[in-house]
Amino acid sequence: MRRWLWSAGLLAVMGMSVGCAHNEEKQARHQTEKVGEAVAEKVRFADQVALLNQGQIAMGQLALSKSNNPEVRRFARELIRDHQRNQADLEALARTKAFSLAVLDLGWEQRGVGGAGYEGAQKGVEKGGRRYDKKLDKQVDQFIDKRDQMAVLSSREFDRAFLDEVREKQKQGGKLVDEGLDKYRDDAAMAVFLSRTAPVLDSHKQRAESLEDTLRE
């Protein structure tokens, strides 16, 4: 189960002075909850990008151990490199926003999600948290099931399955980025990060499609 941890930055944003009138306190609590909801939603969005990055890195590593095709292996190395860079940029962005990303355990022996977002138990931050935790756990389990199925394929079968998986995940990632660009267009740092991410995903999708066509020839 995920633990939500407050960061010092979020505490500063959400800190409220005591001794105000009842109505002012009620309004302040409402506004504080809204701030918490907005921050939690942004963290969950970032977690989805992190899941994409880490999943594609893991797939690229699997391809290097399974594929005998030089072009597929070259693409796998590019996939790993680009998603590692994107993940590093995402983690740097998270630090500037004073939150932490979920740590996704994509290892071969254990499953699940650990990690942090915030400290404390504010209503806005925790709203929908358990439901989201279950969703993220399910996504991780689905990824691991898919990877395990692919790991037992022959080299040629793996190449086709790998390229199909990458193409689909890059397409989904593109939609996620488009949603983020629309939703967080007023957040300059997030918008810049997503603007840099979009062409990388599109390039990977096109490369996977091109290699799929080559394998059919």
Short mmCIF file of C-alpha atoms in Angstrom, two decimals:
data_model
loop_
_atom_site.label_atom_id
_atom_site.label_comp_id
_atom_site.label_asym_id
_atom_site.label_seq_id
_atom_site.Cartn_x
_atom_site.Cartn_y
_atom_site.Cartn_z
CA MET A 1 0.00 0.00 0.00
CA ARG A 2 1.32 3.41 -0.89
CA ARG A 3 2.18 5.81 1.92
CA TRP A 4 1.52 9.50 1.29
CA LEU A 5 4.24 11.65 2.83
CA TRP A 6 4.10 15.39 3.21
CA SER A 7 6.98 17.35 1.76
CA ALA A 8 8.22 20.55 3.35
CA GLY A 9 7.06 22.47 0.29
CA LEU A 10 3.53 21.14 0.50
CA LEU A 11 3.38 21.84 4.22
CA ALA A 12 4.24 25.44 3.53
CA VAL A 13 1.54 25.72 0.89
CA MET A 14 -1.13 24.08 3.00
CA GLY A 15 -0.25 25.55 6.41
CA MET A 16 -3.07 27.64 7.88
CA SER A 17 -2.99 30.01 10.83
CA VAL A 18 -5.20 29.34 13.83
CA GLY A 19 -7.65 31.63 15.55
CA CYS A 20 -9.70 32.74 12.54
CA ALA A 21 -13.49 32.92 12.58
CA HIS A 22 -15.57 29.77 12.04
CA ASN A 23 -16.62 30.68 8.48
CA GLU A 24 -13.09 31.62 7.58
CA GLU A 25 -11.84 28.34 9.01
CA LYS A 26 -14.42 26.41 6.99
CA GLN A 27 -13.47 28.22 3.81
CA ALA A 28 -9.79 27.74 4.57
CA ARG A 29 -10.30 24.01 5.10
CA HIS A 30 -12.17 23.80 1.80
CA GLN A 31 -9.41 25.64 -0.06
CA THR A 32 -6.76 23.52 1.63
CA GLU A 33 -8.55 20.37 0.56
CA LYS A 34 -8.75 21.63 -3.01
CA VAL A 35 -5.01 22.34 -3.00
CA GLY A 36 -4.37 18.84 -1.66
CA GLU A 37 -6.57 17.26 -4.33
CA ALA A 38 -4.82 19.18 -7.10
CA VAL A 39 -1.35 18.21 -5.87
CA ALA A 40 -2.33 14.57 -5.40
CA GLU A 41 -3.77 14.48 -8.91
CA LYS A 42 -0.57 15.88 -10.36
CA VAL A 43 1.53 13.33 -8.46
CA ARG A 44 -0.66 10.52 -9.77
CA PHE A 45 -0.25 11.85 -13.31
CA ALA A 46 3.52 11.90 -12.84
CA ASP A 47 3.36 8.33 -11.52
CA GLN A 48 1.72 7.24 -14.78
CA VAL A 49 4.58 8.76 -16.77
CA ALA A 50 7.04 7.03 -14.42
CA LEU A 51 5.25 3.72 -14.97
CA LEU A 52 5.55 4.19 -18.73
CA ASN A 53 9.26 5.01 -18.48
CA GLN A 54 10.13 2.14 -16.17
CA GLY A 55 8.04 -0.34 -18.11
CA GLN A 56 9.70 0.57 -21.40
CA ILE A 57 13.15 0.40 -19.83
CA ALA A 58 12.37 -3.08 -18.54
CA MET A 59 11.05 -4.14 -21.95
CA GLY A 60 14.16 -2.82 -23.65
CA GLN A 61 16.35 -4.78 -21.24
CA LEU A 62 14.34 -7.92 -21.92
CA ALA A 63 14.76 -7.38 -25.66
CA LEU A 64 18.54 -7.24 -25.26
CA SER A 65 18.47 -10.65 -23.59
CA LYS A 66 15.96 -12.25 -25.99
CA SER A 67 16.34 -10.82 -29.49
CA ASN A 68 18.89 -11.89 -32.07
CA ASN A 69 17.81 -9.20 -34.54
CA PRO A 70 20.45 -6.40 -34.75
CA GLU A 71 17.88 -3.71 -35.59
CA VAL A 72 15.56 -4.74 -32.77
CA ARG A 73 18.49 -4.75 -30.35
CA ARG A 74 19.57 -1.30 -31.53
CA PHE A 75 16.05 -0.03 -31.02
CA ALA A 76 15.94 -1.60 -27.55
CA ARG A 77 19.09 0.30 -26.57
CA GLU A 78 17.56 3.55 -27.84
CA LEU A 79 14.38 2.81 -25.91
CA ILE A 80 16.31 2.26 -22.69
CA ARG A 81 18.45 5.37 -23.16
CA ASP A 82 15.57 7.71 -23.99
CA HIS A 83 13.28 6.52 -21.21
CA GLN A 84 16.10 6.65 -18.66
CA ARG A 85 16.71 10.26 -19.65
CA ASN A 86 13.00 11.05 -19.50
CA GLN A 87 12.72 9.43 -16.08
CA ALA A 88 15.68 11.47 -14.82
CA ASP A 89 14.00 14.64 -16.09
CA LEU A 90 10.74 13.62 -14.43
CA GLU A 91 12.47 12.97 -11.11
CA ALA A 92 14.18 16.35 -11.32
CA LEU A 93 10.81 17.98 -12.00
CA ALA A 94 9.30 16.15 -9.02
CA ARG A 95 12.02 17.52 -6.77
CA THR A 96 11.26 21.08 -7.85
CA LYS A 97 7.57 20.45 -7.07
CA ALA A 98 8.47 19.02 -3.63
CA PHE A 99 6.93 15.61 -4.17
CA SER A 100 8.24 12.07 -4.68
CA LEU A 101 7.26 9.56 -7.31
CA ALA A 102 6.04 6.07 -6.63
CA VAL A 103 8.76 3.45 -6.63
CA LEU A 104 7.54 0.76 -9.00
CA ASP A 105 8.89 -2.70 -8.30
CA LEU A 106 9.19 -4.35 -11.70
CA GLY A 107 11.60 -7.00 -10.50
CA TRP A 108 11.27 -10.66 -11.37
CA GLU A 109 10.44 -11.90 -7.89
CA GLN A 110 8.31 -9.27 -6.21
CA ARG A 111 5.32 -7.26 -7.27
CA GLY A 112 3.73 -4.07 -6.13
CA VAL A 113 4.22 -0.40 -5.54
CA GLY A 114 6.04 1.37 -2.81
CA GLY A 115 7.01 4.93 -2.39
CA ALA A 116 5.83 8.26 -1.33
CA GLY A 117 3.94 11.33 -2.27
CA TYR A 118 3.33 13.28 0.91
CA GLU A 119 3.46 13.11 4.67
CA GLY A 120 0.35 13.44 6.80
CA ALA A 121 -3.32 12.69 6.43
CA GLN A 122 -4.93 15.72 4.79
CA LYS A 123 -8.31 14.98 3.25
CA GLY A 124 -7.58 16.47 -0.14
CA VAL A 125 -4.35 14.55 -0.56
CA GLU A 126 -5.79 11.21 0.48
CA LYS A 127 -9.07 11.57 -1.40
CA GLY A 128 -9.25 8.66 -3.82
CA GLY A 129 -5.83 7.47 -2.67
CA ARG A 130 -6.76 3.88 -1.90
CA ARG A 131 -8.63 3.48 -5.16
CA TYR A 132 -5.65 4.87 -7.05
CA ASP A 133 -3.25 2.60 -5.16
CA LYS A 134 -5.25 -0.43 -6.30
CA LYS A 135 -5.23 0.85 -9.87
CA LEU A 136 -1.47 1.32 -9.84
CA ASP A 137 -0.88 -2.09 -8.26
CA LYS A 138 -3.07 -3.64 -10.97
CA GLN A 139 -1.11 -1.86 -13.71
CA VAL A 140 2.17 -3.15 -12.31
CA ASP A 141 0.80 -6.71 -12.09
CA GLN A 142 -0.48 -6.52 -15.68
CA PHE A 143 2.92 -5.35 -16.89
CA ILE A 144 4.73 -8.15 -15.07
CA ASP A 145 2.29 -10.76 -16.44
CA LYS A 146 2.88 -9.46 -19.97
CA ARG A 147 6.63 -9.42 -19.55
CA ASP A 148 6.66 -12.96 -18.12
CA GLN A 149 4.63 -14.21 -21.08
CA MET A 150 7.03 -12.59 -23.52
CA ALA A 151 10.09 -13.94 -21.73
CA VAL A 152 9.32 -17.52 -22.81
CA LEU A 153 8.80 -16.75 -26.51
CA SER A 154 11.29 -17.73 -29.18
CA SER A 155 13.52 -14.93 -30.45
CA ARG A 156 11.48 -14.34 -33.61
CA GLU A 157 8.15 -14.48 -31.78
CA PHE A 158 9.55 -12.16 -29.15
CA ASP A 159 10.59 -9.55 -31.70
CA ARG A 160 7.04 -9.24 -33.01
CA ALA A 161 5.52 -9.19 -29.53
CA PHE A 162 8.09 -6.65 -28.31
CA LEU A 163 7.53 -4.23 -31.17
CA ASP A 164 3.76 -4.53 -30.84
CA GLU A 165 3.97 -3.87 -27.10
CA VAL A 166 6.26 -0.87 -27.53
CA ARG A 167 4.11 0.61 -30.28
CA GLU A 168 0.99 0.32 -28.15
CA LYS A 169 2.61 1.71 -25.00
CA GLN A 170 4.14 4.66 -26.88
CA LYS A 171 0.72 5.39 -28.36
CA GLN A 172 -0.88 5.30 -24.90
CA GLY A 173 1.94 7.47 -23.58
CA GLY A 174 1.29 10.01 -26.32
CA LYS A 175 -2.34 10.28 -25.26
CA LEU A 176 -1.28 10.68 -21.63
CA VAL A 177 1.13 13.46 -22.56
CA ASP A 178 -1.54 15.24 -24.64
CA GLU A 179 -3.91 15.13 -21.66
CA GLY A 180 -1.18 16.52 -19.44
CA LEU A 181 -0.33 19.32 -21.86
CA ASP A 182 -3.97 20.37 -21.85
CA LYS A 183 -4.49 20.03 -18.10
CA TYR A 184 -1.19 21.50 -16.90
CA ARG A 185 -0.61 24.15 -19.55
CA ASP A 186 -0.43 26.78 -16.79
CA ASP A 187 2.43 24.89 -15.12
CA ALA A 188 5.43 26.05 -17.14
CA ALA A 189 7.87 23.40 -15.87
CA MET A 190 5.43 20.54 -16.45
CA ALA A 191 4.49 21.87 -19.89
CA VAL A 192 8.16 22.05 -20.94
CA PHE A 193 8.80 18.50 -19.72
CA LEU A 194 5.76 17.12 -21.56
CA SER A 195 6.60 19.08 -24.72
CA ARG A 196 10.00 17.38 -24.75
CA THR A 197 8.47 13.99 -24.03
CA ALA A 198 5.88 14.01 -26.84
CA PRO A 199 8.28 13.80 -29.83
CA VAL A 200 10.31 11.04 -28.15
CA LEU A 201 7.22 8.87 -27.77
CA ASP A 202 6.10 9.56 -31.33
CA SER A 203 9.55 8.69 -32.65
CA HIS A 204 9.54 5.38 -30.78
CA LYS A 205 6.07 4.55 -32.05
CA GLN A 206 7.08 5.20 -35.65
CA ARG A 207 10.30 3.23 -35.24
CA ALA A 208 8.40 0.23 -33.83
CA GLU A 209 5.93 0.37 -36.72
CA SER A 210 8.77 0.53 -39.26
CA LEU A 211 10.53 -2.47 -37.73
CA GLU A 212 7.25 -4.41 -37.64
CA ASP A 213 6.88 -3.82 -41.38
CA THR A 214 10.45 -5.04 -41.93
CA LEU A 215 9.77 -8.26 -40.03
CA ARG A 216 6.76 -8.96 -42.26
CA GLU A 217 8.84 -8.76 -45.45
#
